[in-house]
CSV table of C-alpha atoms in Angstrom, one decimal:
chain,number,residue,atom,x,y,z
Y,4,UNK,CA,-2.4,67.0,-46.9
Y,5,UNK,CA,-1.7,63.6,-48.5
Y,6,UNK,CA,1.4,63.3,-46.1
Y,7,UNK,CA,-0.8,64.0,-43.1
Y,8,UNK,CA,-3.4,61.5,-44.4
Y,9,UNK,CA,-0.9,58.9,-44.8
Y,10,UNK,CA,0.6,59.6,-41.5
Y,11,UNK,CA,-2.8,59.5,-39.7
Y,12,UNK,CA,-3.6,56.2,-41.6
Y,13,UNK,CA,-0.2,54.7,-40.6
Y,14,UNK,CA,-0.8,55.7,-37.0
Y,15,UNK,CA,-4.3,54.1,-37.0
Y,16,UNK,CA,-2.8,51.0,-38.6
Y,17,UNK,CA,-0.2,50.7,-35.9
Y,18,UNK,CA,-2.8,51.1,-33.1
Y,19,UNK,CA,-5.1,48.5,-34.9
Y,20,UNK,CA,-2.0,46.0,-35.2
Y,21,UNK,CA,-1.0,46.7,-31.6
Y,22,UNK,CA,-4.6,46.1,-30.4
Y,23,UNK,CA,-5.0,43.0,-32.5
Y,24,UNK,CA,-1.6,41.6,-31.2
Y,25,UNK,CA,-2.6,42.1,-27.5
Y,26,UNK,CA,-5.9,40.5,-28.2
Y,27,UNK,CA,-4.2,37.1,-27.7
Y,28,UNK,CA,-4.7,35.5,-24.4
Y,29,UNK,CA,-1.4,35.2,-22.6
Y,30,UNK,CA,-0.8,32.4,-20.0
Y,31,UNK,CA,2.2,32.3,-17.6
Y,32,UNK,CA,3.2,28.7,-16.8
Y,33,UNK,CA,5.8,27.9,-14.0
Y,34,UNK,CA,7.3,24.6,-13.5
Y,35,UNK,CA,10.4,22.8,-12.1
Y,36,UNK,CA,12.4,21.9,-15.1
Y,37,UNK,CA,15.5,21.3,-13.1
Y,38,UNK,CA,16.1,20.7,-9.3
Y,39,UNK,CA,14.8,17.8,-7.0
Y,40,UNK,CA,11.2,18.1,-8.3
Y,41,UNK,CA,12.0,18.0,-12.0
Y,42,UNK,CA,10.6,14.4,-12.2
Y,43,UNK,CA,7.2,16.1,-11.6
Y,44,UNK,CA,7.9,19.5,-13.4
Y,45,UNK,CA,9.1,18.0,-16.7
Y,46,UNK,CA,5.9,16.0,-17.1
Y,47,UNK,CA,3.9,19.0,-16.0
Y,48,UNK,CA,5.5,20.9,-19.0
Y,49,UNK,CA,4.7,18.2,-21.2
Y,50,UNK,CA,1.1,18.2,-20.2
Y,51,UNK,CA,0.8,21.8,-20.9
Y,52,UNK,CA,2.3,21.2,-24.4
Y,53,UNK,CA,-0.3,18.5,-24.8
Y,54,UNK,CA,-3.0,20.9,-23.8
Y,55,UNK,CA,-1.9,23.5,-26.3
Y,56,UNK,CA,-1.9,20.7,-29.0
Y,57,UNK,CA,-5.4,19.8,-28.0
Y,58,UNK,CA,-6.7,23.3,-27.8
Y,59,UNK,CA,-4.6,26.3,-29.0
Y,60,UNK,CA,-7.3,29.0,-29.2
Y,61,UNK,CA,-10.5,30.1,-27.7
Y,62,UNK,CA,-13.4,32.1,-29.2
Y,63,UNK,CA,-11.1,32.9,-32.2
Y,64,UNK,CA,-8.3,34.2,-29.9
Y,65,UNK,CA,-4.9,32.5,-30.0
Y,66,UNK,CA,-3.2,31.6,-26.6
Y,67,UNK,CA,0.4,32.4,-26.1
Y,68,UNK,CA,2.4,30.5,-23.3
Y,69,UNK,CA,5.2,32.1,-21.4
Y,70,UNK,CA,7.0,29.1,-19.5
Y,71,UNK,CA,9.6,29.7,-16.8
Y,72,UNK,CA,11.6,27.2,-14.7
Y,73,UNK,CA,11.5,27.7,-10.8
Y,74,UNK,CA,14.3,25.1,-10.5
Y,75,UNK,CA,12.2,23.4,-7.7
Y,76,UNK,CA,12.7,26.5,-5.5
Y,77,UNK,CA,9.7,28.5,-3.8
Y,78,UNK,CA,11.7,31.7,-3.9
Y,79,UNK,CA,12.2,31.3,-7.7
Y,80,UNK,CA,8.5,30.4,-8.0
Y,81,UNK,CA,7.6,33.8,-6.5
Y,82,UNK,CA,10.0,35.7,-8.6
Y,83,UNK,CA,8.7,34.0,-11.8
Y,84,UNK,CA,5.1,34.7,-10.9
Y,85,UNK,CA,5.8,38.4,-10.3
Y,86,UNK,CA,7.8,38.7,-13.5
Y,87,UNK,CA,4.9,37.0,-15.4
Y,88,UNK,CA,2.2,39.4,-14.2
Y,89,UNK,CA,4.3,42.7,-13.8
Y,90,UNK,CA,6.4,42.5,-16.7
Y,91,UNK,CA,4.9,40.0,-19.1
Y,92,UNK,CA,1.2,41.1,-18.3
Y,93,UNK,CA,-0.2,37.6,-18.4
Y,94,UNK,CA,-3.9,37.3,-18.1
Y,95,UNK,CA,-3.7,33.8,-16.3
Y,96,UNK,CA,-1.3,31.6,-14.3
Y,97,UNK,CA,-0.7,27.9,-14.2
Y,98,UNK,CA,1.8,26.1,-12.0
Y,99,UNK,CA,3.7,24.6,-10.4
Y,100,UNK,CA,5.5,21.4,-9.5
Y,101,UNK,CA,5.7,20.9,-5.7
Y,102,UNK,CA,3.4,22.1,-2.8
Y,103,UNK,CA,5.8,24.7,-1.4
Y,104,UNK,CA,6.4,26.2,-4.8
Y,105,UNK,CA,2.7,26.2,-5.6
Y,106,UNK,CA,1.8,27.8,-2.2
Y,107,UNK,CA,4.4,30.5,-3.0
Y,108,UNK,CA,2.9,31.1,-6.5
Y,109,UNK,CA,-0.6,31.1,-5.3
Y,110,UNK,CA,0.2,33.8,-2.9
Y,111,UNK,CA,1.5,36.1,-5.5
Y,112,UNK,CA,-1.5,35.5,-7.8
Y,113,UNK,CA,-3.9,36.5,-4.9
Y,114,UNK,CA,-1.9,39.5,-4.1
Y,115,UNK,CA,-1.7,40.7,-7.7
Y,116,UNK,CA,-5.3,39.6,-8.6
Y,117,UNK,CA,-4.5,37.3,-11.4
Y,118,UNK,CA,-6.5,34.0,-11.7
Y,119,UNK,CA,-4.5,30.9,-11.3
Y,120,UNK,CA,-4.9,27.1,-11.7
Y,121,UNK,CA,-2.6,25.1,-9.2
Y,122,UNK,CA,-1.5,21.8,-10.5
Y,123,UNK,CA,0.1,20.7,-7.2
Y,124,UNK,CA,-2.0,19.8,-4.2
Y,125,UNK,CA,-2.0,22.7,-1.6
Y,126,UNK,CA,-4.1,23.6,1.5
Y,127,UNK,CA,-6.9,25.9,0.7
Y,128,UNK,CA,-5.4,29.2,-0.2
Y,129,UNK,CA,-6.4,32.6,1.1
Y,130,UNK,CA,-9.3,34.2,-0.7
Y,131,UNK,CA,-7.6,37.7,-1.0
Y,132,UNK,CA,-9.1,41.0,-2.0
Y,133,UNK,CA,-12.1,40.5,-4.4
Y,134,UNK,CA,-11.1,36.8,-4.4
Y,135,UNK,CA,-10.8,33.9,-4.5
Y,136,UNK,CA,-8.3,33.9,-7.4
Y,137,UNK,CA,-7.0,30.4,-7.2
Y,138,UNK,CA,-8.4,26.8,-7.9
Y,139,UNK,CA,-6.6,23.7,-7.9
Y,140,UNK,CA,-6.7,20.6,-10.0
Y,141,UNK,CA,-5.2,17.8,-7.8
Y,142,UNK,CA,-7.5,15.7,-5.7
Y,143,UNK,CA,-7.8,16.9,-2.1
Y,144,UNK,CA,-5.7,14.7,-0.1
Y,145,UNK,CA,-8.6,14.0,2.3
Y,146,UNK,CA,-10.6,12.4,-0.6
Y,147,UNK,CA,-7.7,10.2,-1.6
Y,148,UNK,CA,-7.0,9.4,2.1
Y,149,UNK,CA,-10.6,8.2,2.4
Y,150,UNK,CA,-10.2,5.8,-0.4
Y,151,UNK,CA,-7.2,4.2,1.1
Y,152,UNK,CA,-8.8,4.0,4.5
Y,153,UNK,CA,-11.9,2.4,3.0
Y,154,UNK,CA,-9.6,-0.3,1.5
Y,155,UNK,CA,-7.7,-0.7,4.8
Y,156,UNK,CA,-11.1,-1.4,6.5
Y,157,UNK,CA,-11.8,-4.2,3.9
Y,158,UNK,CA,-8.5,-5.7,4.9
Y,159,UNK,CA,-9.2,-5.5,8.6
Y,160,UNK,CA,-6.3,-3.0,9.3
Y,161,UNK,CA,-6.4,-1.6,12.8
Y,162,UNK,CA,-3.2,0.3,12.8
Y,163,UNK,CA,-1.2,2.1,10.2
Y,164,UNK,CA,2.3,3.5,10.2
Y,165,UNK,CA,3.4,6.8,8.1
Y,166,UNK,CA,6.6,7.6,6.4
Y,167,UNK,CA,6.4,11.0,4.4
Y,168,UNK,CA,8.0,14.1,3.3
Y,169,UNK,CA,9.1,16.6,5.7
Y,170,UNK,CA,7.5,19.5,4.0
Y,171,UNK,CA,3.9,21.0,3.3
Y,172,UNK,CA,2.9,17.9,1.2
Y,173,UNK,CA,4.0,15.5,3.7
Y,174,UNK,CA,2.0,17.4,6.3
Y,175,UNK,CA,-1.1,17.4,4.1
Y,176,UNK,CA,-0.9,13.7,3.6
Y,177,UNK,CA,-0.3,12.9,7.3
Y,178,UNK,CA,-3.2,15.2,8.4
Y,179,UNK,CA,-5.6,13.8,5.9
Y,180,UNK,CA,-4.6,10.2,6.9
Y,181,UNK,CA,-5.1,10.8,10.5
Y,182,UNK,CA,-8.4,12.5,9.9
Y,183,UNK,CA,-9.8,9.7,7.8
Y,184,UNK,CA,-8.4,7.0,9.9
Y,185,UNK,CA,-10.1,8.4,13.0
Y,186,UNK,CA,-13.4,8.5,11.5
Y,187,UNK,CA,-12.9,4.8,10.6
Y,188,UNK,CA,-11.6,3.6,13.9
Y,189,UNK,CA,-8.0,3.1,12.6
Y,190,UNK,CA,-5.0,4.3,14.7
Y,191,UNK,CA,-2.1,6.0,13.0
Y,192,UNK,CA,0.7,4.9,15.4
Y,193,UNK,CA,3.7,6.9,14.1
Y,194,UNK,CA,4.9,9.9,11.9
Y,195,UNK,CA,8.4,9.3,10.3
Y,196,UNK,CA,9.5,12.2,7.9
Y,197,UNK,CA,12.4,12.5,5.3
Y,198,UNK,CA,13.6,15.2,3.0
Y,199,UNK,CA,13.0,14.8,-0.7
Y,200,UNK,CA,16.8,15.1,-1.1
Y,201,UNK,CA,17.7,12.4,1.3
Y,202,UNK,CA,19.4,9.2,-0.1
Y,203,UNK,CA,18.5,6.8,2.8
Y,204,UNK,CA,15.3,6.2,5.0
Y,205,UNK,CA,16.4,3.2,6.8
Y,206,UNK,CA,16.2,4.8,10.2
Y,207,UNK,CA,12.6,5.8,9.6
Y,208,UNK,CA,11.7,2.5,8.2
Y,209,UNK,CA,13.3,0.6,11.1
Y,210,UNK,CA,11.3,2.7,13.6
Y,211,UNK,CA,8.1,2.2,11.6
Y,212,UNK,CA,8.5,-1.7,11.5
Y,213,UNK,CA,9.4,-1.8,15.2
Y,214,UNK,CA,5.9,-0.2,15.9
Y,215,UNK,CA,4.3,-3.3,14.2
Y,216,UNK,CA,1.6,-1.5,12.3
Y,217,UNK,CA,-0.9,-3.6,10.2
Y,218,UNK,CA,-0.1,-1.4,7.2
Y,219,UNK,CA,2.1,1.4,6.2
Y,220,UNK,CA,1.4,4.5,4.1
Y,221,UNK,CA,4.1,6.4,2.2
Y,222,UNK,CA,3.7,10.0,1.9
Y,223,UNK,CA,6.5,10.8,-0.7
Y,224,UNK,CA,6.0,11.2,-4.3
Y,225,UNK,CA,7.8,10.7,-7.7
Y,226,UNK,CA,11.3,9.1,-7.5
Y,227,UNK,CA,12.0,10.2,-4.0
Y,228,UNK,CA,8.8,8.4,-2.9
Y,229,UNK,CA,10.4,5.1,-3.9
Y,230,UNK,CA,13.0,5.2,-1.0
Y,231,UNK,CA,10.6,3.9,1.8
Y,232,UNK,CA,9.2,1.4,-0.6
Y,233,UNK,CA,12.7,0.0,-1.3
Y,234,UNK,CA,13.8,0.1,2.2
Y,235,UNK,CA,10.6,-1.7,3.4
Y,236,UNK,CA,11.2,-4.4,0.8
Y,237,UNK,CA,14.9,-4.7,1.9
Y,238,UNK,CA,13.9,-5.1,5.4
Y,239,UNK,CA,11.4,-7.8,4.6
Y,240,UNK,CA,8.2,-6.0,5.5
Y,241,UNK,CA,5.2,-8.1,4.3
Y,242,UNK,CA,2.1,-6.0,5.3
Y,243,UNK,CA,0.1,-3.8,2.8
Y,244,UNK,CA,1.8,-0.7,1.7
Y,245,UNK,CA,-0.2,2.3,0.3
Y,246,UNK,CA,1.2,5.1,-1.6
Y,247,UNK,CA,-0.4,8.3,-3.3
Y,248,UNK,CA,-1.2,9.7,-6.6
Y,249,UNK,CA,2.3,11.3,-6.8
Y,250,UNK,CA,3.6,7.8,-7.3
Y,251,UNK,CA,1.8,7.2,-10.6
Y,252,UNK,CA,4.8,7.3,-13.0
Y,253,UNK,CA,7.1,5.2,-15.0
Y,254,UNK,CA,10.1,6.9,-13.2
Y,255,UNK,CA,8.8,5.8,-9.8
Y,256,UNK,CA,8.1,2.2,-11.0
Y,257,UNK,CA,11.6,2.1,-12.6
Y,258,UNK,CA,13.3,3.3,-9.4
Y,259,UNK,CA,11.2,1.2,-7.2
Y,260,UNK,CA,11.4,-2.0,-9.3
Y,261,UNK,CA,9.8,-5.2,-8.0
Y,262,UNK,CA,9.6,-3.6,-4.4
Y,263,UNK,CA,6.7,-1.7,-5.8
Y,264,UNK,CA,4.6,-4.8,-6.7
Y,265,UNK,CA,1.5,-4.9,-4.6
Y,266,UNK,CA,1.6,-1.2,-3.8
Y,267,UNK,CA,-1.9,0.3,-3.6
Y,268,UNK,CA,-2.4,3.9,-4.7
Y,269,UNK,CA,-5.3,6.2,-5.0
Y,270,UNK,CA,-5.2,8.2,-8.3
Y,271,UNK,CA,-7.3,9.7,-11.0
Y,272,UNK,CA,-9.0,7.6,-13.8
Y,273,UNK,CA,-6.6,8.7,-16.4
Y,274,UNK,CA,-3.9,6.2,-15.0
Y,275,UNK,CA,-6.1,3.2,-16.2
Y,276,UNK,CA,-8.1,4.9,-18.9
Y,277,UNK,CA,-8.3,1.7,-21.1
Y,278,UNK,CA,-9.7,-0.1,-18.1
Y,279,UNK,CA,-12.6,2.2,-17.6
Y,280,UNK,CA,-16.1,1.4,-18.7
Y,281,UNK,CA,-17.2,3.2,-21.9
Y,282,UNK,CA,-20.0,4.9,-19.8
Y,283,UNK,CA,-17.5,6.7,-17.7
Y,284,UNK,CA,-17.3,10.3,-19.4
Y,285,UNK,CA,-13.6,10.6,-18.3
Y,286,UNK,CA,-12.5,7.8,-20.6
Y,287,UNK,CA,-13.0,9.6,-23.9
Y,288,UNK,CA,-11.1,12.8,-22.6
Y,289,UNK,CA,-8.4,10.7,-21.1
Y,290,UNK,CA,-7.9,9.0,-24.3
Y,291,UNK,CA,-7.9,12.3,-26.4
Y,292,UNK,CA,-5.2,13.5,-23.8
Y,293,UNK,CA,-3.0,10.6,-24.6
Y,294,UNK,CA,-3.4,11.4,-28.4
Y,295,UNK,CA,-2.5,15.1,-27.8
Y,296,UNK,CA,0.4,14.3,-25.6
Y,297,UNK,CA,1.9,12.1,-28.2
Y,298,UNK,CA,1.3,14.6,-30.9
Y,299,UNK,CA,3.1,17.4,-28.8
Y,300,UNK,CA,5.8,15.2,-27.2
Y,301,UNK,CA,6.5,12.6,-29.7
Y,302,UNK,CA,6.0,9.7,-27.2
Y,303,UNK,CA,3.2,8.2,-25.1
Y,304,UNK,CA,2.6,9.7,-21.5
Y,305,UNK,CA,4.0,7.6,-18.8
Y,306,UNK,CA,3.1,9.5,-15.7
Y,307,UNK,CA,0.1,11.2,-13.7
Y,308,UNK,CA,1.6,14.5,-13.4
Y,309,UNK,CA,1.2,15.6,-17.1
Y,310,UNK,CA,-2.5,15.0,-16.9
Y,311,UNK,CA,-2.9,17.3,-14.0
Y,312,UNK,CA,-1.3,20.0,-16.1
Y,313,UNK,CA,-3.5,19.1,-19.1
Y,314,UNK,CA,-6.6,19.3,-16.9
Y,315,UNK,CA,-5.4,22.6,-15.7
Y,316,UNK,CA,-5.4,23.7,-19.4
Y,317,UNK,CA,-8.9,22.2,-19.9
Y,318,UNK,CA,-10.4,24.2,-17.1
Y,319,UNK,CA,-8.5,27.3,-18.1
Y,320,UNK,CA,-9.9,27.2,-21.7
Y,321,UNK,CA,-13.5,26.6,-20.5
Y,322,UNK,CA,-13.1,29.6,-18.2
Y,323,UNK,CA,-11.5,31.7,-21.0
Y,324,UNK,CA,-14.4,30.9,-23.4
Y,325,UNK,CA,-17.0,32.1,-21.0
Y,326,UNK,CA,-14.8,35.1,-20.1
Y,327,UNK,CA,-14.6,36.2,-23.7
Y,328,UNK,CA,-18.5,35.9,-24.0
Y,329,UNK,CA,-18.7,38.7,-21.4
Y,330,UNK,CA,-17.1,41.0,-23.9
Y,331,UNK,CA,-14.0,41.7,-21.8
Y,332,UNK,CA,-10.8,42.0,-23.7
Y,333,UNK,CA,-7.5,40.1,-23.0
Y,334,UNK,CA,-4.8,42.0,-21.4
Y,335,UNK,CA,-7.3,44.2,-19.4
Y,336,UNK,CA,-8.2,44.0,-15.5
Y,337,UNK,CA,-11.7,43.5,-16.7
Y,338,UNK,CA,-10.8,40.2,-18.5
Y,339,UNK,CA,-8.8,39.0,-15.4
Y,340,UNK,CA,-12.0,39.6,-13.3
Y,341,UNK,CA,-14.0,37.8,-15.9
Y,342,UNK,CA,-11.7,34.9,-15.9
Y,343,UNK,CA,-11.9,34.7,-12.2
Y,344,UNK,CA,-15.6,34.7,-12.2
Y,345,UNK,CA,-15.8,32.2,-14.9
Y,346,UNK,CA,-13.2,29.9,-13.1
Y,347,UNK,CA,-15.4,29.9,-9.8
Y,348,UNK,CA,-18.4,28.9,-11.6
Y,349,UNK,CA,-16.9,26.1,-13.6
Y,350,UNK,CA,-19.7,23.2,-14.0
Y,351,UNK,CA,-19.2,19.7,-15.1
Y,352,UNK,CA,-15.9,20.3,-17.0
Y,353,UNK,CA,-14.6,16.9,-18.0
Y,354,UNK,CA,-10.8,16.4,-17.6
Y,355,UNK,CA,-8.6,13.4,-17.5
Y,356,UNK,CA,-8.4,13.0,-13.6
Y,357,UNK,CA,-12.0,14.4,-12.7
Y,358,UNK,CA,-15.2,16.1,-13.6
Y,359,UNK,CA,-14.5,19.6,-12.2
Y,360,UNK,CA,-17.1,21.9,-10.5
Y,361,UNK,CA,-15.6,25.0,-8.8
Y,362,UNK,CA,-17.3,27.5,-6.5
Y,363,UNK,CA,-16.1,30.6,-4.5
Y,364,UNK,CA,-16.3,28.5,-1.3
Y,365,UNK,CA,-13.7,25.9,-2.3
Y,366,UNK,CA,-10.7,25.8,-4.3
Y,367,UNK,CA,-11.2,22.1,-4.9
Y,368,UNK,CA,-13.6,20.9,-7.7
Y,369,UNK,CA,-13.6,17.2,-7.7
Y,370,UNK,CA,-15.8,14.5,-6.2
Y,371,UNK,CA,-15.6,10.7,-5.8
Y,372,UNK,CA,-15.8,10.4,-9.6
Y,373,UNK,CA,-12.1,11.6,-9.6
Y,374,UNK,CA,-10.8,8.7,-7.5
Y,375,UNK,CA,-9.9,5.0,-8.2
Y,376,UNK,CA,-7.7,2.6,-6.4
Y,377,UNK,CA,-4.8,1.0,-8.5
Y,378,UNK,CA,-2.4,-1.8,-7.6
Y,379,UNK,CA,1.2,-2.0,-8.9
Y,380,UNK,CA,1.7,-5.2,-10.9
Y,381,UNK,CA,4.7,-6.3,-13.0
Y,382,UNK,CA,5.8,-2.5,-13.8
Y,383,UNK,CA,2.1,-1.4,-14.5
Y,384,UNK,CA,-1.1,-0.4,-12.8
Y,385,UNK,CA,-4.3,-2.5,-12.3
Y,386,UNK,CA,-7.6,-0.9,-11.5
Y,387,UNK,CA,-9.0,-2.3,-8.3
Y,388,UNK,CA,-12.9,-2.9,-7.9
């Protein structure tokens, strides 16, 4: 009898231990730690580390992160997402660096019904069965383009040239620019493209300069985004050059050097946190992010990409708190559904780039509070009025 009681007690203990162990919330995080987009992917990973340092548990439940490298490859992003959901049984997905990879990952999240925060800008993802399942942290390119075009109007720009990536992100930036420019009566007079792996863009730059635009917008990000800026400087172009939020990094400024001086970019407030007024609610979170980043990574942040990942973590933990309040348990389909519903009803969640409000009608959750214009000066960024 004693042996049977002991055996039963042992079995109960094992079941309780297993239940307790799986009560943790498991997050699958994919990023490009290698490959051509690693200059974005590595900061993304550091941003997630900062997020975990800032908030490591929700409602008394610990959070475990499983991180995988997609090597800047959409096929690997798909493979990683499936592995995280089907084998690791994650409750939530965050990723990844690069628009093509993020589109691929979001497709898997929607198919397998796992809520996801995208940390690279993509077009509106499919809603899916029982969805939507995906929200995105980066600013809508249209919102950023509208800020750029407003500045162009102030400078009496009538025509603008475009040089951007030959991929989904380049398409997104070009389409947003043309739409915003048309509304403002500004004409986009060319559409030159280049691959992220190209080592020269001189032919595209020469064609653009020959078109004699009043201004030029560059639709490339991170260090590959410096190529047109360098080539335009080499050819003596003196007109205004506009960039994008994907250029807000020390790596970009290092590669572009003095050629970047005067470059105007739309970005999130975190890039110039110290220059924000104290009344801006983003300022306190942005400064807290910097402290968490330094604690997690041993250095200060020097880019905007890590802050997107950090905001993804902020949005996730806010949704997880409300999902747990529903009574659903981590590791169950009910918890994934509760997370999805909480994600799609996020209200006034303050991050470093924006104040987020998500609804089932749109994967974007930001407004004009998320956008500032900055100008590159002597290796740094200055807030424009």
